[in-house]
Amino acid sequence: MATFYIEPYIEMQKEYVHVKNVSRAGADDGSIEVKFWGGIAPYGVSISNKADDYHDSVDTEENHVKFDNLSPAEYLITVTDGGNNIFGFETIYVNAPEIPLTLTCVENSPTKCYGDSNAEIKLKATGGWSHYRYADSKDMEYVGNMVFGGLPASNRRFYVIDEYGVKDSVDVIVTQPDELRATIASID
């Protein structure tokens, strides 16, 4: 006599959803990665959005799938397992930044004396994705500080990069006072 064991069906459930937003408006470099558990392999995973009638699907034995090259939209991901059981993830959003990344110079303090290296520049980034990092064209080391000091008079370019790698720059002329010259004249 043969003995059979039938595993109970475990309903599919979400383990995680990871969204990478697009880097800038008009880009299609977003992605959604989902992982689920339960159900019966193989799985058919489909993604769609109503905005531009986008639809894609993949068949897999794995319980995780990543969809790349997505534009900003509202997406629905559905998993159908080998037993034709259907599981739908909540609506998932891929976003774009509200405004483009822009770097401006908000304070330009000249050197205190001719030939000094003590000028200071304060920058401000807006738009894009936060977690800005700034660099001076002279060393190109990105730092979290938006104030650059100890500068000599010169023409400089400063850069900002956001968390998605989008860059912008601003040119700044670091000035200095005129050189003081003394003239000694004899009076008869």
Tab-separated table of C-alpha atoms in Angstrom:
chain	number	residue	atom	x	y	z
A	1	MET	CA	0.000	0.000	0.000
A	2	ALA	CA	1.411	3.382	-1.056
A	3	THR	CA	1.331	6.404	1.197
A	4	PHE	CA	0.802	9.834	-0.265
A	5	TYR	CA	1.300	13.161	1.375
A	6	ILE	CA	-0.502	16.153	-0.043
A	7	GLU	CA	0.992	19.467	0.927
A	8	PRO	CA	-1.599	22.026	1.909
A	9	TYR	CA	-1.926	24.980	-0.425
A	10	ILE	CA	-0.351	28.129	0.975
A	11	GLU	CA	-1.934	31.309	-0.331
A	12	MET	CA	0.372	33.662	-2.166
A	13	GLN	CA	1.449	36.670	-0.152
A	14	LYS	CA	3.675	39.665	-0.715
A	15	GLU	CA	7.153	39.465	0.774
A	16	TYR	CA	8.402	42.817	-0.523
A	17	VAL	CA	8.077	45.468	-3.204
A	18	HIS	CA	11.074	47.603	-4.178
A	19	VAL	CA	10.501	50.641	-6.402
A	20	LYS	CA	13.208	52.657	-8.132
A	21	ASN	CA	11.733	55.929	-9.345
A	22	VAL	CA	12.813	57.442	-12.661
A	23	SER	CA	15.866	59.695	-12.497
A	24	ARG	CA	14.247	62.699	-14.220
A	25	ALA	CA	11.053	63.752	-15.964
A	26	GLY	CA	10.638	62.018	-19.311
A	27	ALA	CA	12.958	59.140	-18.369
A	28	ASP	CA	11.999	55.471	-18.466
A	29	ASP	CA	14.672	54.125	-16.124
A	30	GLY	CA	12.372	53.172	-13.261
A	31	SER	CA	11.929	49.632	-11.993
A	32	ILE	CA	9.736	47.529	-9.755
A	33	GLU	CA	10.953	44.366	-8.070
A	34	VAL	CA	8.494	42.120	-6.241
A	35	LYS	CA	8.939	39.011	-4.164
A	36	PHE	CA	6.141	36.787	-2.954
A	37	TRP	CA	5.745	33.438	-1.300
A	38	GLY	CA	3.205	30.653	-1.322
A	39	GLY	CA	1.267	29.355	-4.271
A	40	ILE	CA	2.381	26.649	-6.668
A	41	ALA	CA	5.184	27.059	-9.222
A	42	PRO	CA	5.383	27.919	-12.079
A	43	TYR	CA	4.239	31.522	-11.837
A	44	GLY	CA	3.025	33.961	-14.451
A	45	VAL	CA	3.726	37.525	-13.366
A	46	SER	CA	2.198	40.424	-15.273
A	47	ILE	CA	2.496	44.171	-14.948
A	48	SER	CA	0.266	46.824	-16.450
A	49	ASN	CA	-0.682	50.457	-16.239
A	50	LYS	CA	-3.699	52.198	-17.663
A	51	ALA	CA	-1.944	55.489	-18.453
A	52	ASP	CA	-0.184	54.327	-21.613
A	53	ASP	CA	-1.676	50.846	-22.013
A	54	TYR	CA	1.637	49.263	-20.968
A	55	HIS	CA	1.623	45.520	-20.353
A	56	ASP	CA	4.378	42.957	-19.867
A	57	SER	CA	4.566	39.473	-18.398
A	58	VAL	CA	7.077	36.813	-17.508
A	59	ASP	CA	6.815	33.107	-16.707
A	60	THR	CA	9.135	31.888	-13.986
A	61	GLU	CA	9.813	29.162	-11.466
A	62	GLU	CA	11.193	31.832	-9.123
A	63	ASN	CA	9.181	33.766	-6.557
A	64	HIS	CA	10.637	37.169	-7.427
A	65	VAL	CA	10.557	39.282	-10.578
A	66	LYS	CA	11.990	42.655	-11.597
A	67	PHE	CA	10.510	44.853	-14.314
A	68	ASP	CA	12.907	47.470	-15.728
A	69	ASN	CA	12.679	50.468	-18.079
A	70	LEU	CA	9.460	51.757	-16.554
A	71	SER	CA	8.176	55.291	-16.992
A	72	PRO	CA	6.354	57.234	-14.244
A	73	ALA	CA	2.918	55.694	-13.789
A	74	GLU	CA	0.594	53.715	-11.565
A	75	TYR	CA	1.242	49.963	-11.990
A	76	LEU	CA	-0.636	46.817	-11.076
A	77	ILE	CA	1.251	43.534	-10.722
A	78	THR	CA	-0.626	40.243	-10.778
A	79	VAL	CA	0.760	36.763	-10.086
A	80	THR	CA	-0.990	33.650	-11.366
A	81	ASP	CA	0.392	30.408	-9.966
A	82	GLY	CA	0.447	26.900	-11.464
A	83	GLY	CA	-2.961	26.179	-9.931
A	84	ASN	CA	-4.509	29.262	-11.612
A	85	ASN	CA	-4.726	31.069	-8.288
A	86	ILE	CA	-4.382	34.829	-8.677
A	87	PHE	CA	-2.708	37.286	-6.336
A	88	GLY	CA	-2.610	41.024	-6.961
A	89	PHE	CA	-0.204	43.446	-5.356
A	90	GLU	CA	-1.487	46.834	-4.228
A	91	THR	CA	-1.153	49.672	-6.737
A	92	ILE	CA	2.541	50.518	-7.108
A	93	TYR	CA	3.733	53.972	-8.152
A	94	VAL	CA	6.874	54.837	-10.097
A	95	ASN	CA	7.409	58.574	-9.694
A	96	ALA	CA	9.414	61.314	-11.391
A	97	PRO	CA	10.868	64.336	-9.609
A	98	GLU	CA	8.453	67.268	-9.519
A	99	ILE	CA	10.997	69.712	-10.944
A	100	PRO	CA	14.366	69.253	-12.698
A	101	LEU	CA	17.568	69.347	-10.664
A	102	THR	CA	18.979	72.881	-10.589
A	103	LEU	CA	22.075	74.271	-8.887
A	104	THR	CA	22.423	77.967	-8.036
A	105	CYS	CA	24.976	80.068	-6.202
A	106	VAL	CA	23.163	81.839	-3.347
A	107	GLU	CA	26.173	83.511	-1.722
A	108	ASN	CA	29.454	84.620	-3.263
A	109	SER	CA	31.817	86.238	-0.743
A	110	PRO	CA	35.036	87.556	-2.371
A	111	THR	CA	38.502	87.192	-0.912
A	112	LYS	CA	39.231	89.668	1.881
A	113	CYS	CA	42.438	90.982	0.279
A	114	TYR	CA	44.027	90.811	-3.130
A	115	GLY	CA	45.783	87.455	-3.614
A	116	ASP	CA	44.152	85.748	-0.614
A	117	SER	CA	42.529	82.322	-0.734
A	118	ASN	CA	39.637	82.909	1.644
A	119	ALA	CA	36.583	83.455	-0.569
A	120	GLU	CA	33.441	81.479	0.208
A	121	ILE	CA	30.699	80.176	-2.078
A	122	LYS	CA	27.343	78.856	-0.869
A	123	LEU	CA	25.286	76.711	-3.250
A	124	LYS	CA	21.665	75.599	-3.271
A	125	ALA	CA	20.199	72.643	-5.127
A	126	THR	CA	16.490	72.279	-5.835
A	127	GLY	CA	14.436	69.682	-7.664
A	128	GLY	CA	15.564	66.248	-8.733
A	129	TRP	CA	15.832	63.729	-5.915
A	130	SER	CA	17.257	64.839	-2.582
A	131	HIS	CA	20.421	63.645	-0.820
A	132	TYR	CA	22.432	66.147	-2.824
A	133	ARG	CA	26.224	66.017	-2.974
A	134	TYR	CA	28.353	68.885	-4.245
A	135	ALA	CA	31.733	69.176	-5.976
A	136	ASP	CA	34.147	71.893	-7.046
A	137	SER	CA	35.594	71.489	-10.547
A	138	LYS	CA	39.093	71.834	-9.105
A	139	ASP	CA	38.972	68.528	-7.190
A	140	MET	CA	35.667	66.841	-8.218
A	141	GLU	CA	35.271	65.168	-4.843
A	142	TYR	CA	31.545	65.051	-4.058
A	143	VAL	CA	30.724	66.070	-0.487
A	144	GLY	CA	27.542	66.686	1.446
A	145	ASN	CA	28.504	70.262	2.315
A	146	MET	CA	27.119	73.004	0.056
A	147	VAL	CA	29.593	75.659	1.266
A	148	PHE	CA	33.053	75.887	-0.280
A	149	GLY	CA	35.626	78.066	1.467
A	150	GLY	CA	39.309	78.887	1.225
A	151	LEU	CA	38.968	79.749	-2.450
A	152	PRO	CA	41.265	82.044	-4.447
A	153	ALA	CA	39.927	84.464	-7.047
A	154	SER	CA	39.120	82.366	-10.122
A	155	ASN	CA	36.478	81.154	-12.519
A	156	ARG	CA	35.048	77.921	-11.135
A	157	ARG	CA	32.362	75.417	-11.953
A	158	PHE	CA	30.479	73.684	-9.162
A	159	TYR	CA	28.435	70.508	-9.534
A	160	VAL	CA	25.571	68.820	-7.749
A	161	ILE	CA	24.524	65.189	-8.047
A	162	ASP	CA	21.290	63.764	-6.635
A	163	GLU	CA	20.581	60.290	-5.289
A	164	TYR	CA	19.769	58.988	-8.790
A	165	GLY	CA	23.004	60.272	-10.340
A	166	VAL	CA	21.502	63.254	-12.167
A	167	LYS	CA	23.921	66.191	-12.337
A	168	ASP	CA	23.726	69.941	-12.802
A	169	SER	CA	26.355	72.671	-12.612
A	170	VAL	CA	26.771	76.394	-12.137
A	171	ASP	CA	29.680	78.651	-13.149
A	172	VAL	CA	30.824	81.145	-10.506
A	173	ILE	CA	33.354	83.942	-10.737
A	174	VAL	CA	35.175	84.196	-7.423
A	175	THR	CA	36.301	87.802	-7.085
A	176	GLN	CA	38.834	89.715	-5.051
A	177	PRO	CA	39.400	93.395	-4.232
A	178	ASP	CA	41.767	95.404	-6.387
A	179	GLU	CA	45.407	95.269	-5.460
A	180	LEU	CA	46.377	98.160	-3.228
A	181	ARG	CA	49.226	100.219	-4.580
A	182	ALA	CA	50.983	102.975	-2.784
A	183	THR	CA	52.837	105.745	-4.484
A	184	ILE	CA	55.366	107.845	-2.607
A	185	ALA	CA	55.971	111.253	-3.978
A	186	SER	CA	58.278	113.858	-2.625
A	187	ILE	CA	56.945	117.314	-2.082
A	188	ASP	CA	59.467	120.183	-2.394
